[in-house]
């Protein structure tokens, strides 16, 4: 288990493939089907010190995935897309309870949060 992951002990359950799919899109962006072309992911771009970017995705079964990334450094930084999706995948993989969790590493300067909840965004 990744020492930087803290799992939630209860709550709604993650679906592994859905969580990985949606967090990947939030980290890497995606091609939209309504003619807008390439859409930036919620966690792409430069973060200012202590900035938190959030995303909420409605899934099936009246469950939403609340996600956020917080920059912990004191200088502007860009979160690498692959690092972003890898850290979210660690939450999904390591939280065997599958209720989501937090990955935080002060040395890397990032805190990522993934929490499935009842209801819509």
Coordinates of C-alpha atoms in Angstrom, one line a residue:
X1 CA 0.0 0.0 0.0
X2 CA 1.2 3.5 -0.9
X3 CA 2.2 5.2 2.4
X4 CA 0.7 8.5 1.2
X5 CA -2.8 7.1 0.8
X6 CA -5.5 7.5 3.5
X7 CA -8.7 5.5 2.8
X8 CA -12.2 6.4 3.9
X9 CA -13.6 3.6 6.1
X10 CA -17.2 3.9 4.9
X11 CA -19.5 5.6 2.5
X12 CA -20.6 5.0 -1.1
X13 CA -18.6 2.4 -3.1
X14 CA -16.2 3.2 -5.9
X15 CA -16.5 1.3 -9.2
X16 CA -12.8 0.8 -10.1
X17 CA -13.1 1.2 -13.9
X18 CA -15.4 4.2 -13.6
X19 CA -13.2 6.0 -11.0
X20 CA -10.1 5.4 -13.1
X21 CA -11.9 6.5 -16.3
X22 CA -13.2 9.8 -14.8
X23 CA -10.1 10.7 -12.9
X24 CA -8.0 10.1 -16.1
X25 CA -10.2 12.5 -18.0
X26 CA -10.0 15.1 -15.3
X27 CA -6.2 14.8 -15.4
X28 CA -5.6 14.5 -19.2
X29 CA -8.6 16.2 -20.8
X30 CA -10.8 14.5 -23.4
X31 CA -12.4 14.8 -26.8
X32 CA -15.9 16.1 -26.6
X33 CA -18.6 14.6 -28.8
X34 CA -20.7 17.8 -29.2
X35 CA -18.3 19.5 -31.6
X36 CA -16.2 21.5 -29.1
X37 CA -13.1 19.4 -29.8
X38 CA -10.5 18.9 -27.1
X39 CA -11.7 19.8 -23.6
X40 CA -9.1 20.5 -20.9
X41 CA -9.3 18.4 -17.8
X42 CA -10.3 20.0 -14.5
X43 CA -6.9 19.4 -13.1
X44 CA -4.8 20.6 -16.0
X45 CA -3.0 23.9 -16.1
X46 CA -1.0 25.9 -13.5
X47 CA -2.0 25.8 -9.8
X48 CA -1.3 28.8 -7.7
X49 CA 0.0 28.3 -4.1
X50 CA -2.6 26.5 -1.9
X51 CA -5.1 26.5 -4.8
X52 CA -7.7 23.7 -4.9
X53 CA -9.3 22.6 -8.2
X54 CA -12.5 20.6 -7.9
X55 CA -14.6 18.3 -10.2
X56 CA -17.8 16.5 -9.6
X57 CA -19.0 13.7 -11.9
X58 CA -22.5 12.1 -11.8
X59 CA -22.3 8.3 -12.3
X60 CA -25.0 5.7 -12.4
X61 CA -27.1 4.6 -9.4
X62 CA -27.5 8.1 -8.0
X63 CA -23.8 8.3 -7.1
X64 CA -21.4 11.2 -7.7
X65 CA -17.6 11.2 -7.6
X66 CA -16.2 14.3 -5.9
X67 CA -12.6 14.9 -6.8
X68 CA -10.1 17.6 -6.0
X69 CA -6.4 18.5 -6.2
X70 CA -4.7 20.9 -3.9
X71 CA -1.3 22.4 -4.5
X72 CA 0.7 22.4 -1.3
X73 CA 3.8 24.4 -2.5
X74 CA 4.4 28.1 -2.2
X75 CA 5.1 28.7 -5.9
X76 CA 2.9 28.2 -9.0
X77 CA 3.2 24.7 -10.5
X78 CA 1.7 22.5 -13.2
X79 CA 0.6 19.0 -12.1
X80 CA 1.9 16.6 -14.7
X81 CA -1.1 14.8 -16.3
X82 CA 0.5 11.3 -15.9
X83 CA 1.4 12.0 -12.2
X84 CA -2.1 13.2 -11.6
X85 CA -3.8 10.1 -13.0
X86 CA -1.2 7.8 -11.3
X87 CA -1.9 9.3 -7.9
X88 CA -5.7 9.0 -8.4
X89 CA -5.2 5.3 -9.5
X90 CA -3.3 4.7 -6.2
X91 CA -6.3 5.9 -4.3
X92 CA -8.5 3.5 -6.2
X93 CA -6.1 0.6 -6.0
X94 CA -5.0 1.0 -2.4
X95 CA -8.3 1.7 -0.8
X96 CA -9.4 -1.8 -0.7
X97 CA -12.6 -0.6 1.1
X98 CA -13.3 1.2 -2.2
X99 CA -14.9 4.2 -0.5
X100 CA -12.4 6.6 -1.9
X101 CA -9.6 8.4 0.0
X102 CA -6.9 11.0 0.0
X103 CA -3.3 10.8 -1.5
X104 CA -1.0 13.5 0.0
X105 CA 2.7 14.0 -0.3
X106 CA 4.1 17.3 1.0
X107 CA 7.5 16.7 -0.6
X108 CA 5.8 16.4 -4.1
X109 CA 3.5 19.3 -3.2
X110 CA 0.1 17.7 -3.9
X111 CA -3.0 16.4 -2.2
X112 CA -5.6 14.5 -4.2
X113 CA -9.1 13.6 -3.0
X114 CA -11.6 11.1 -4.4
X115 CA -14.9 10.5 -2.6
X116 CA -18.0 8.8 -4.0
X117 CA -21.3 10.1 -2.5
X118 CA -25.0 9.7 -2.8
X119 CA -26.9 12.1 -5.1
X120 CA -26.0 14.3 -8.0
X121 CA -23.5 17.1 -8.4

